[in-house]
């Protein structure tokens, strides 16, 4: 197997990314010709460690392991240029660190080019994930690709990249807008002196809180290869700072503290899970070192100060992640010996299941797994007050099952990741409505909102006044049927059939009205110590 050569750099080893590596056929010397592919990963979030030429049409590609941690290999992001028209090749990515991943379920890599800058999924028929006898039986991702434009630079990636520079640019734009309800601070710096930002979003009167205030903390991108988490976080931030009625209602009563990128060094270097020094930061919350884990140390110190502040009610800590095996979005929570605390703990995940795009309740777990004892979710739930609920919200690299349409599987895109972030905000509003902290949005505003229906309420209303006037002659209001959600619906049958129903039918309606009235009284309580889901109605 011939060695690769490069005119521009000799950085081909597994310790770093390839830099303008040109692949020449055996026996060729001199200047590279069109069709001698040039591979490059020497850019932010790039990852490709080694390229080997197998034949004129086939190349073996090796993922660069995380810095100082050779076991972790999944994220890849590289470019190819110096192509010729209609050049067909096969790329074999041969050294995945884990066999079980979304490629085993049918996921395909992403590709874009300079003339087509939007990311696209490669066709299923051109991607093969298989056990290769030519690579010691290891699982290999083989991609058949046709380069159709010689002037283009093609980029291939595991998932939609989201760089440290993009995060900084996004925050710079928001900061320059001068929004009174948005504040950006420097929480700390990484080992390579990159910013760890702290974002505060709330009503201006809450920037210097007087009296008790409710606080939600959002953490993101502790694992650098989990780029979907950054898209979810950006969608959440953009929605919270907007003029939407949902965002305004939350800002009025709740303070949001957001750390959008906890591992900026790992993101910049193109690592999958680790920091610059090979540390998985989400396994070290129980043994934080100020020198080895400065970003986690800064985050933990700040969250602890919030928990100890008597004027702050820290309600939720939500850590955003991405999953390489499972589909959809789901929650990982904790279990408690106190049944009342556990009942309170599962309320927010229940609301998420009703709002988040592609939520998979079957994947959600609540446990005290020993292997996860060093994670933010586990450590914070043990060290903070009992009223603090800590979760990990995990979104798939792959896609989700949409049960509302016939073709039920859909890939996640950048836009749908943003939508998941907005859905999280909607669930938070429902949560604080349930606790009686946030008021319900007026009817005029809710028409243009995200069509959130009140949870646990028994609001008796006509579906449409026009429908009522049009059908009033059919049956009096007292004979209308009542749905389980407490919405008055006009019966579609003739009036004489309704009036002929037995008296036990009307007795049943009376009993149902009484039960919903009790549920409404229960909903209006200022707080919940234990939740009875049989009394709560979700849409």
Short mmCIF file of C-alpha atoms in Angstrom, two decimals:
data_model
loop_
_atom_site.label_atom_id
_atom_site.label_comp_id
_atom_site.label_asym_id
_atom_site.label_seq_id
_atom_site.Cartn_x
_atom_site.Cartn_y
_atom_site.Cartn_z
CA UNK A 1 0.00 0.00 0.00
CA UNK A 2 1.73 3.22 -1.09
CA UNK A 3 2.41 6.05 1.29
CA UNK A 4 0.63 9.33 0.79
CA UNK A 5 2.63 12.42 -0.16
CA UNK A 6 1.96 16.10 0.23
CA UNK A 7 3.42 19.20 -1.36
CA UNK A 8 2.15 21.50 1.35
CA UNK A 9 2.63 19.61 4.59
CA UNK A 10 3.94 16.44 6.11
CA UNK A 11 1.40 16.44 8.91
CA UNK A 12 -0.09 13.03 8.13
CA UNK A 13 0.35 11.17 11.41
CA UNK A 14 -2.38 10.04 13.75
CA UNK A 15 -1.37 12.64 16.36
CA UNK A 16 -2.81 15.52 14.31
CA UNK A 17 -5.16 16.35 11.47
CA UNK A 18 -4.07 15.98 7.88
CA UNK A 19 -3.13 19.25 6.22
CA UNK A 20 -3.43 19.48 2.45
CA UNK A 21 -2.47 15.86 1.89
CA UNK A 22 -2.40 15.04 -1.85
CA UNK A 23 -2.87 11.39 -2.77
CA UNK A 24 -0.77 10.38 -5.81
CA UNK A 25 -0.92 7.00 -7.51
CA UNK A 26 2.11 4.65 -7.21
CA UNK A 27 5.08 5.69 -9.35
CA UNK A 28 3.85 9.23 -9.96
CA UNK A 29 6.17 12.12 -9.24
CA UNK A 30 6.07 15.83 -9.86
CA UNK A 31 3.18 18.20 -9.64
CA UNK A 32 -0.21 16.79 -8.66
CA UNK A 33 -2.72 16.46 -11.47
CA UNK A 34 -6.48 16.88 -11.46
CA UNK A 35 -7.98 13.82 -9.85
CA UNK A 36 -5.17 13.45 -7.29
CA UNK A 37 -7.44 14.15 -4.33
CA UNK A 38 -6.31 16.62 -1.70
CA UNK A 39 -7.56 15.98 1.87
CA UNK A 40 -7.60 18.65 4.56
CA UNK A 41 -8.84 18.80 8.16
CA UNK A 42 -6.62 21.62 9.47
CA UNK A 43 -9.54 23.90 10.35
CA UNK A 44 -11.77 24.50 13.34
CA UNK A 45 -13.78 21.35 14.29
CA UNK A 46 -11.88 19.39 11.61
CA UNK A 47 -10.97 15.76 12.19
CA UNK A 48 -9.13 13.37 9.88
CA UNK A 49 -5.94 11.71 11.04
CA UNK A 50 -4.62 9.66 8.12
CA UNK A 51 -5.43 8.84 4.49
CA UNK A 52 -4.22 5.72 2.67
CA UNK A 53 -4.58 5.08 -1.05
CA UNK A 54 -5.92 1.56 -1.64
CA UNK A 55 -6.41 1.81 -5.40
CA UNK A 56 -7.17 4.39 -8.05
CA UNK A 57 -10.75 4.61 -6.82
CA UNK A 58 -10.59 3.62 -3.13
CA UNK A 59 -9.22 5.36 -0.03
CA UNK A 60 -8.99 4.29 3.62
CA UNK A 61 -9.61 7.17 6.02
CA UNK A 62 -8.64 7.15 9.71
CA UNK A 63 -10.36 9.33 12.29
CA UNK A 64 -7.97 11.21 14.53
CA UNK A 65 -8.55 10.17 18.17
CA UNK A 66 -9.31 12.76 20.82
CA UNK A 67 -6.19 14.53 22.02
CA UNK A 68 -4.51 12.51 24.79
CA UNK A 69 -7.25 9.87 24.64
CA UNK A 70 -6.82 7.31 21.81
CA UNK A 71 -9.98 5.30 22.60
CA UNK A 72 -12.52 7.91 21.47
CA UNK A 73 -13.06 8.05 17.71
CA UNK A 74 -16.36 8.94 16.09
CA UNK A 75 -16.44 12.59 14.99
CA UNK A 76 -15.06 13.34 11.53
CA UNK A 77 -15.09 16.54 9.48
CA UNK A 78 -12.81 17.07 6.46
CA UNK A 79 -12.64 18.58 2.98
CA UNK A 80 -11.62 17.17 -0.42
CA UNK A 81 -10.59 19.18 -3.47
CA UNK A 82 -8.47 18.91 -6.65
CA UNK A 83 -11.12 16.66 -8.17
CA UNK A 84 -11.97 16.10 -11.81
CA UNK A 85 -15.50 15.96 -13.29
CA UNK A 86 -17.39 12.71 -12.74
CA UNK A 87 -14.61 11.23 -10.64
CA UNK A 88 -16.03 8.30 -8.69
CA UNK A 89 -14.42 7.13 -5.46
CA UNK A 90 -15.04 4.96 -2.42
CA UNK A 91 -14.08 6.28 1.02
CA UNK A 92 -13.70 3.73 3.83
CA UNK A 93 -13.72 5.19 7.35
CA UNK A 94 -12.09 2.29 9.12
CA UNK A 95 -11.36 3.05 12.78
CA UNK A 96 -14.55 3.97 14.61
CA UNK A 97 -14.11 3.72 18.35
CA UNK A 98 -17.56 2.18 18.83
CA UNK A 99 -19.26 -0.36 16.61
CA UNK A 100 -22.78 0.45 17.72
CA UNK A 101 -23.77 3.85 16.38
CA UNK A 102 -26.39 5.46 14.15
CA UNK A 103 -24.72 4.17 10.99
CA UNK A 104 -25.81 0.71 12.10
CA UNK A 105 -29.40 2.04 12.08
CA UNK A 106 -29.12 3.55 8.60
CA UNK A 107 -27.77 7.07 9.15
CA UNK A 108 -25.67 8.55 6.34
CA UNK A 109 -22.96 11.26 6.51
CA UNK A 110 -23.45 14.87 5.49
CA UNK A 111 -21.86 16.55 2.48
CA UNK A 112 -21.78 20.04 0.99
CA UNK A 113 -19.64 21.94 -1.51
CA UNK A 114 -18.66 25.54 -2.17
CA UNK A 115 -21.31 25.96 -4.88
CA UNK A 116 -23.95 24.13 -2.79
CA UNK A 117 -23.37 25.41 0.75
CA UNK A 118 -26.34 23.70 2.41
CA UNK A 119 -25.66 20.38 4.10
CA UNK A 120 -27.27 17.33 2.46
CA UNK A 121 -27.62 13.72 3.56
CA UNK A 122 -25.92 11.25 1.27
CA UNK A 123 -28.30 8.73 -0.39
CA UNK A 124 -28.84 5.47 1.47
CA UNK A 125 -27.87 3.38 -1.55
CA UNK A 126 -24.38 4.94 -1.58
CA UNK A 127 -23.51 4.28 2.07
CA UNK A 128 -22.61 0.90 3.58
CA UNK A 129 -21.77 0.14 7.22
CA UNK A 130 -20.36 -3.37 7.38
CA UNK A 131 -17.88 -5.72 8.98
CA UNK A 132 -14.89 -5.75 6.62
CA UNK A 133 -12.65 -8.83 6.25
CA UNK A 134 -9.96 -6.52 4.83
CA UNK A 135 -9.85 -4.57 8.12
CA UNK A 136 -9.64 -7.42 10.65
CA UNK A 137 -13.41 -7.74 10.84
CA UNK A 138 -13.84 -4.18 12.15
CA UNK A 139 -16.91 -2.22 11.20
CA UNK A 140 -16.21 0.13 8.32
CA UNK A 141 -18.28 2.95 6.83
CA UNK A 142 -17.92 2.78 3.02
CA UNK A 143 -19.15 5.76 1.03
CA UNK A 144 -19.46 5.77 -2.78
CA UNK A 145 -19.30 9.31 -4.10
CA UNK A 146 -19.17 11.08 -7.45
CA UNK A 147 -17.38 14.45 -7.68
CA UNK A 148 -19.32 16.36 -10.33
CA UNK A 149 -17.61 19.78 -10.29
CA UNK A 150 -13.86 20.14 -10.43
CA UNK A 151 -13.77 23.70 -9.10
CA UNK A 152 -15.70 22.83 -5.91
CA UNK A 153 -14.31 21.99 -2.49
CA UNK A 154 -16.34 19.18 -0.90
CA UNK A 155 -16.82 18.83 2.84
CA UNK A 156 -17.89 15.65 4.66
CA UNK A 157 -19.00 15.43 8.30
CA UNK A 158 -20.62 13.11 10.80
CA UNK A 159 -23.24 15.71 11.76
CA UNK A 160 -23.86 19.44 11.32
CA UNK A 161 -20.70 21.15 12.65
CA UNK A 162 -21.10 23.98 15.15
CA UNK A 163 -17.81 25.69 15.91
CA UNK A 164 -16.58 27.82 18.79
CA UNK A 165 -16.28 30.78 16.39
CA UNK A 166 -19.91 30.38 15.33
CA UNK A 167 -21.00 30.43 18.96
CA UNK A 168 -18.99 33.61 19.62
CA UNK A 169 -20.38 35.27 16.50
CA UNK A 170 -23.94 34.45 17.53
CA UNK A 171 -23.42 35.90 21.01
CA UNK A 172 -21.69 38.98 19.58
CA UNK A 173 -24.70 39.69 17.36
CA UNK A 174 -27.12 39.40 20.28
CA UNK A 175 -24.93 41.57 22.48
CA UNK A 176 -24.72 44.33 19.84
CA UNK A 177 -28.52 44.50 19.69
CA UNK A 178 -28.49 46.08 23.14
CA UNK A 179 -31.44 44.06 24.43
CA UNK A 180 -32.33 45.02 28.00
CA UNK A 181 -33.32 41.44 28.82
CA UNK A 182 -30.03 39.94 27.55
CA UNK A 183 -26.75 40.04 29.41
CA UNK A 184 -23.41 38.40 28.53
CA UNK A 185 -20.63 37.80 31.03
CA UNK A 186 -17.29 36.02 31.10
CA UNK A 187 -17.68 33.08 33.47
CA UNK A 188 -14.17 31.70 32.96
CA UNK A 189 -11.57 30.58 30.45
CA UNK A 190 -10.43 27.23 29.13
CA UNK A 191 -6.89 25.83 29.23
CA UNK A 192 -6.23 27.44 25.84
CA UNK A 193 -7.73 30.75 27.03
CA UNK A 194 -11.02 30.51 25.15
CA UNK A 195 -14.11 32.17 26.58
CA UNK A 196 -16.71 30.38 28.64
CA UNK A 197 -19.70 32.70 28.41
CA UNK A 198 -22.55 33.07 30.88
CA UNK A 199 -25.79 34.35 29.35
CA UNK A 200 -28.56 35.83 31.48
CA UNK A 201 -32.01 36.24 29.94
CA UNK A 202 -34.83 37.71 31.99
CA UNK A 203 -36.94 40.83 32.44
CA UNK A 204 -34.77 43.91 33.15
CA UNK A 205 -36.29 44.24 36.62
CA UNK A 206 -34.92 40.76 37.46
CA UNK A 207 -31.32 41.59 36.49
CA UNK A 208 -30.92 42.85 40.06
CA UNK A 209 -33.52 40.66 41.76
CA UNK A 210 -35.44 41.88 44.77
CA UNK A 211 -37.11 39.11 46.69
CA UNK A 212 -37.29 35.49 45.62
CA UNK A 213 -36.72 34.68 41.95
CA UNK A 214 -36.96 31.40 40.09
CA UNK A 215 -33.87 30.36 38.10
CA UNK A 216 -33.26 27.81 35.32
CA UNK A 217 -29.70 26.84 34.37
CA UNK A 218 -28.92 25.48 30.89
CA UNK A 219 -25.58 23.77 30.13
CA UNK A 220 -24.43 22.78 26.65
CA UNK A 221 -21.58 21.26 24.65
CA UNK A 222 -19.59 19.62 27.42
CA UNK A 223 -18.87 16.93 24.78
CA UNK A 224 -17.37 18.70 21.75
CA UNK A 225 -18.54 16.19 19.13
CA UNK A 226 -22.19 16.58 20.16
CA UNK A 227 -22.89 19.51 17.86
CA UNK A 228 -26.72 19.06 17.91
CA UNK A 229 -26.65 20.30 21.51
CA UNK A 230 -25.38 23.69 20.31
CA UNK A 231 -28.16 23.98 17.74
CA UNK A 232 -30.74 23.21 20.43
CA UNK A 233 -29.12 25.76 22.73
CA UNK A 234 -29.12 28.45 20.03
CA UNK A 235 -32.77 27.78 19.24
CA UNK A 236 -33.55 28.10 22.93
CA UNK A 237 -31.62 31.38 23.29
CA UNK A 238 -33.10 32.95 20.15
CA UNK A 239 -36.62 32.11 21.28
CA UNK A 240 -36.09 33.42 24.82
CA UNK A 241 -34.79 36.81 23.62
CA UNK A 242 -37.58 37.20 21.06
CA UNK A 243 -40.79 39.19 21.47
CA UNK A 244 -42.92 36.05 21.46
CA UNK A 245 -45.64 35.92 24.10
CA UNK A 246 -44.24 32.65 25.50
CA UNK A 247 -40.80 34.21 25.96
CA UNK A 248 -42.23 37.37 27.51
CA UNK A 249 -44.29 35.40 30.00
CA UNK A 250 -41.24 33.42 31.12
CA UNK A 251 -38.90 36.41 31.32
CA UNK A 252 -41.37 38.16 33.60
CA UNK A 253 -41.06 35.49 36.33
CA UNK A 254 -37.96 33.38 35.59
CA UNK A 255 -34.23 34.09 35.27
CA UNK A 256 -32.38 31.97 32.71
CA UNK A 257 -28.66 31.31 33.16
CA UNK A 258 -27.14 29.68 30.07
CA UNK A 259 -23.61 28.39 29.48
CA UNK A 260 -23.64 27.66 25.72
CA UNK A 261 -20.22 25.97 25.41
CA UNK A 262 -18.53 24.23 28.35
CA UNK A 263 -15.70 22.64 26.34
CA UNK A 264 -14.50 25.26 23.84
CA UNK A 265 -11.03 23.70 23.45
CA UNK A 266 -12.42 20.30 22.50
CA UNK A 267 -14.83 21.91 20.03
CA UNK A 268 -12.07 23.93 18.39
CA UNK A 269 -9.75 20.91 18.11
CA UNK A 270 -12.42 18.65 16.61
CA UNK A 271 -12.50 16.16 19.49
CA UNK A 272 -15.41 13.82 20.06
CA UNK A 273 -15.80 13.75 23.88
CA UNK A 274 -12.69 15.11 25.56
CA UNK A 275 -10.96 18.37 26.36
CA UNK A 276 -7.49 19.32 25.19
CA UNK A 277 -5.87 17.12 27.87
CA UNK A 278 -8.01 14.04 27.17
CA UNK A 279 -10.49 14.54 30.03
CA UNK A 280 -14.17 13.70 29.64
CA UNK A 281 -15.50 16.75 31.46
CA UNK A 282 -18.89 15.15 32.08
CA UNK A 283 -17.29 12.39 34.17
CA UNK A 284 -15.35 14.72 36.46
CA UNK A 285 -17.99 16.79 38.23
CA UNK A 286 -17.38 14.69 41.37
CA UNK A 287 -13.59 15.33 41.32
CA UNK A 288 -13.18 18.76 39.78
CA UNK A 289 -9.68 20.17 39.44
CA UNK A 290 -9.33 23.91 38.98
CA UNK A 291 -6.26 23.29 36.80
CA UNK A 292 -7.44 20.31 34.74
CA UNK A 293 -11.12 21.26 34.43
CA UNK A 294 -11.27 25.07 34.67
CA UNK A 295 -14.52 25.39 32.71
CA UNK A 296 -16.36 22.82 34.84
CA UNK A 297 -14.90 24.35 37.99
CA UNK A 298 -16.25 27.76 37.01
CA UNK A 299 -19.69 26.34 36.14
CA UNK A 300 -19.96 24.29 39.35
CA UNK A 301 -18.87 27.22 41.54
CA UNK A 302 -21.45 29.48 39.94
CA UNK A 303 -24.32 26.99 40.17
CA UNK A 304 -23.42 26.32 43.81
CA UNK A 305 -23.57 30.06 44.54
CA UNK A 306 -27.05 30.20 43.02
CA UNK A 307 -28.16 27.27 45.16
CA UNK A 308 -26.86 28.92 48.33
CA UNK A 309 -28.50 32.27 47.62
CA UNK A 310 -31.58 32.59 49.84
CA UNK A 311 -33.27 34.96 47.38
CA UNK A 312 -33.00 32.48 44.49
CA UNK A 313 -35.12 29.41 43.93
CA UNK A 314 -33.03 27.21 41.62
CA UNK A 315 -35.63 24.99 39.98
CA UNK A 316 -34.04 23.20 37.01
CA UNK A 317 -30.55 22.43 35.73
CA UNK A 318 -30.75 21.11 32.15
CA UNK A 319 -27.65 19.66 30.48
CA UNK A 320 -27.90 19.37 26.66
CA UNK A 321 -26.33 16.39 24.86
CA UNK A 322 -26.52 14.36 21.64
CA UNK A 323 -26.76 10.58 21.24
CA UNK A 324 -24.99 8.49 18.62
CA UNK A 325 -27.17 5.35 18.92
CA UNK A 326 -30.81 6.17 19.64
CA UNK A 327 -33.38 8.14 17.68
CA UNK A 328 -35.42 11.09 18.85
CA UNK A 329 -35.07 13.28 21.92
CA UNK A 330 -35.36 12.05 25.48
CA UNK A 331 -34.57 12.84 29.10
CA UNK A 332 -32.20 11.18 31.54
CA UNK A 333 -33.16 11.93 35.12
CA UNK A 334 -32.56 10.73 38.65
CA UNK A 335 -34.30 8.50 41.14
CA UNK A 336 -34.85 9.35 44.80
CA UNK A 337 -35.84 7.45 47.92
CA UNK A 338 -38.31 10.23 48.70
CA UNK A 339 -41.39 9.44 46.60
CA UNK A 340 -42.63 13.04 46.82
CA UNK A 341 -39.36 14.36 45.41
CA UNK A 342 -39.46 11.79 42.62
CA UNK A 343 -43.04 12.72 41.72
CA UNK A 344 -41.99 16.36 41.43
CA UNK A 345 -38.93 15.33 39.41
CA UNK A 346 -40.89 13.63 36.63
CA UNK A 347 -43.28 16.52 35.98
CA UNK A 348 -40.99 18.46 33.63
CA UNK A 349 -40.09 15.39 31.50
CA UNK A 350 -43.82 14.67 31.19
CA UNK A 351 -44.35 18.16 29.80
CA UNK A 352 -41.37 17.81 27.47
CA UNK A 353 -42.91 14.66 26.04
CA UNK A 354 -45.92 16.72 24.95
CA UNK A 355 -43.98 19.55 23.28
CA UNK A 356 -40.53 18.43 22.05
CA UNK A 357 -40.28 17.36 18.42
CA UNK A 358 -39.57 13.64 18.16
CA UNK A 359 -39.64 12.98 21.89
CA UNK A 360 -39.26 9.27 22.67
CA UNK A 361 -40.59 8.47 26.13
CA UNK A 362 -39.40 4.85 25.78
CA UNK A 363 -35.79 6.07 25.78
CA UNK A 364 -36.17 8.27 28.85
CA UNK A 365 -34.67 6.79 32.01
CA UNK A 366 -34.48 7.80 35.66
CA UNK A 367 -31.69 6.04 37.48
CA UNK A 368 -28.62 6.24 39.69
CA UNK A 369 -26.22 4.46 37.38
CA UNK A 370 -22.79 4.06 39.02
CA UNK A 371 -21.09 4.62 35.65
CA UNK A 372 -22.66 8.08 35.47
CA UNK A 373 -21.84 9.10 39.03
CA UNK A 374 -19.47 11.84 37.82
CA UNK A 375 -21.93 13.53 35.48
CA UNK A 376 -23.47 16.96 36.09
CA UNK A 377 -26.91 15.42 36.46
CA UNK A 378 -25.86 13.06 39.24
CA UNK A 379 -23.48 15.31 41.15
CA UNK A 380 -25.71 18.37 41.18
CA UNK A 381 -28.78 16.42 42.32
CA UNK A 382 -26.76 15.09 45.30
CA UNK A 383 -25.11 18.37 46.31
CA UNK A 384 -27.91 20.88 45.71
CA UNK A 385 -31.11 21.45 47.65
CA UNK A 386 -33.91 18.92 47.32
CA UNK A 387 -35.98 21.40 45.33
CA UNK A 388 -33.44 21.42 42.45
CA UNK A 389 -34.23 19.11 39.52
CA UNK A 390 -31.28 18.09 37.33
CA UNK A 391 -31.73 16.48 33.91
CA UNK A 392 -29.86 15.64 30.73
CA UNK A 393 -31.82 16.35 27.54
CA UNK A 394 -30.39 14.18 24.77
CA UNK A 395 -31.07 14.61 21.04
CA UNK A 396 -30.15 12.09 18.35
CA UNK A 397 -27.52 12.69 15.68
CA UNK A 398 -29.83 10.75 13.40
CA UNK A 399 -33.54 11.59 13.31
CA UNK A 400 -36.88 11.03 14.96
CA UNK A 401 -40.14 9.17 14.51
CA UNK A 402 -42.98 11.51 13.62
CA UNK A 403 -46.10 9.55 14.47
CA UNK A 404 -48.43 12.24 13.14
CA UNK A 405 -47.64 11.50 9.48
CA UNK A 406 -47.66 8.38 7.34
CA UNK A 407 -43.92 8.39 6.62
CA UNK A 408 -42.99 8.44 10.28
CA UNK A 409 -39.19 8.78 10.20
CA UNK A 410 -37.51 12.11 9.52
CA UNK A 411 -33.91 13.26 9.76
CA UNK A 412 -33.08 16.01 12.20
CA UNK A 413 -31.88 19.15 10.41
CA UNK A 414 -30.41 22.41 11.65
CA UNK A 415 -33.90 23.94 11.64
CA UNK A 416 -35.50 21.06 13.54
CA UNK A 417 -32.73 21.19 16.15
CA UNK A 418 -33.57 24.88 16.58
CA UNK A 419 -37.21 23.87 16.93
CA UNK A 420 -36.35 21.44 19.71
CA UNK A 421 -34.81 24.37 21.59
CA UNK A 422 -38.00 26.37 21.15
CA UNK A 423 -40.02 23.36 22.31
CA UNK A 424 -37.99 23.24 25.53
CA UNK A 425 -38.98 26.85 26.24
CA UNK A 426 -42.63 25.96 25.64
CA UNK A 427 -42.35 23.08 28.10
CA UNK A 428 -40.79 25.40 30.70
CA UNK A 429 -43.72 27.78 30.40
CA UNK A 430 -46.14 24.90 30.92
CA UNK A 431 -44.10 23.81 33.94
CA UNK A 432 -44.30 27.22 35.59
CA UNK A 433 -47.97 27.51 34.69
CA UNK A 434 -48.55 24.20 36.46
CA UNK A 435 -46.82 25.58 39.54
CA UNK A 436 -48.95 28.71 39.35
CA UNK A 437 -45.93 31.00 38.86
CA UNK A 438 -46.53 32.14 35.28
CA UNK A 439 -49.89 33.44 34.17
CA UNK A 440 -51.67 32.04 31.18
CA UNK A 441 -51.32 33.85 27.89
CA UNK A 442 -54.36 35.83 26.81
CA UNK A 443 -56.46 34.41 24.04
CA UNK A 444 -55.46 37.09 21.49
CA UNK A 445 -51.77 36.34 21.98
CA UNK A 446 -52.18 32.58 21.98
CA UNK A 447 -53.58 32.65 18.43
CA UNK A 448 -50.17 33.61 17.09
CA UNK A 449 -48.27 31.48 19.56
CA UNK A 450 -47.17 27.90 19.34
CA UNK A 451 -50.68 26.56 19.98
CA UNK A 452 -49.94 25.47 23.53
CA UNK A 453 -53.06 24.20 25.28
CA UNK A 454 -53.26 24.70 29.06
CA UNK A 455 -52.20 21.70 31.10
CA UNK A 456 -54.46 20.27 33.76
CA UNK A 457 -57.13 22.87 33.15
CA UNK A 458 -60.87 22.53 32.69
CA UNK A 459 -61.73 25.50 30.51
CA UNK A 460 -65.21 25.16 29.09
CA UNK A 461 -65.46 27.09 25.86
CA UNK A 462 -67.12 26.91 22.47
CA UNK A 463 -64.93 25.76 19.63
CA UNK A 464 -66.22 28.65 17.50
CA UNK A 465 -68.95 31.20 18.10
CA UNK A 466 -69.85 31.07 14.43
CA UNK A 467 -70.35 27.32 14.60
CA UNK A 468 -72.56 27.81 17.62
CA UNK A 469 -74.77 30.37 15.88
CA UNK A 470 -74.97 28.26 12.72
CA UNK A 471 -76.05 25.11 14.57
CA UNK A 472 -78.01 26.61 17.40
CA UNK A 473 -81.30 25.42 15.95
CA UNK A 474 -80.13 21.80 16.04
CA UNK A 475 -79.84 21.44 19.78
CA UNK A 476 -79.72 23.65 22.86
CA UNK A 477 -76.38 24.33 24.56
CA UNK A 478 -77.19 22.00 27.45
CA UNK A 479 -77.29 19.04 25.06
CA UNK A 480 -73.84 19.55 23.57
CA UNK A 481 -71.30 16.78 23.98
CA UNK A 482 -68.24 17.36 26.16
CA UNK A 483 -64.81 16.05 25.20
CA UNK A 484 -62.19 14.73 27.56
CA UNK A 485 -60.17 17.96 27.15
CA UNK A 486 -63.06 20.03 28.39
CA UNK A 487 -63.83 21.67 25.03
CA UNK A 488 -67.43 22.11 24.03
CA UNK A 489 -68.09 20.52 20.65
CA UNK A 490 -71.13 20.79 18.45
CA UNK A 491 -72.74 17.36 17.93
CA UNK A 492 -72.96 16.20 14.36
CA UNK A 493 -76.14 14.15 14.89
CA UNK A 494 -79.73 15.44 14.67
CA UNK A 495 -81.33 17.10 17.70
CA UNK A 496 -84.12 14.56 18.12
CA UNK A 497 -81.52 11.79 18.55
CA UNK A 498 -79.78 13.75 21.30
CA UNK A 499 -82.97 14.43 23.15
CA UNK A 500 -83.87 10.78 23.06
CA UNK A 501 -80.82 9.75 25.06
CA UNK A 502 -81.51 8.23 28.50
CA UNK A 503 -81.23 10.28 31.67
CA UNK A 504 -78.08 8.42 32.76
CA UNK A 505 -76.27 10.14 29.86
CA UNK A 506 -76.92 13.60 31.32
CA UNK A 507 -76.06 12.35 34.80
CA UNK A 508 -72.70 11.21 33.42
CA UNK A 509 -72.06 14.67 31.96
CA UNK A 510 -72.78 16.23 35.34
CA UNK A 511 -70.29 13.95 37.07
CA UNK A 512 -67.64 14.73 34.46
CA UNK A 513 -68.18 18.45 34.91
CA UNK A 514 -67.71 18.09 38.68
CA UNK A 515 -64.45 16.16 38.20
CA UNK A 516 -63.08 18.81 35.85
CA UNK A 517 -64.10 21.53 38.27
CA UNK A 518 -62.09 19.83 41.00
CA UNK A 519 -59.16 19.54 38.62
CA UNK A 520 -59.36 23.28 37.92
CA UNK A 521 -59.32 24.07 41.64
CA UNK A 522 -56.32 21.76 42.00
CA UNK A 523 -54.59 23.56 39.11
CA UNK A 524 -55.05 26.97 40.71
CA UNK A 525 -52.98 26.03 43.76
CA UNK A 526 -49.74 28.08 43.95
CA UNK A 527 -47.45 25.04 44.09
CA UNK A 528 -47.48 21.28 43.81
CA UNK A 529 -45.95 18.97 46.38
CA UNK A 530 -46.98 15.80 44.55
CA UNK A 531 -48.48 15.39 41.10
CA UNK A 532 -51.43 13.16 40.29
CA UNK A 533 -51.22 12.67 36.53
CA UNK A 534 -54.78 11.32 36.46
CA UNK A 535 -55.91 14.87 37.21
CA UNK A 536 -53.75 16.46 34.53
CA UNK A 537 -54.72 16.67 30.89
CA UNK A 538 -52.09 17.01 28.19
CA UNK A 539 -52.53 17.87 24.55
#
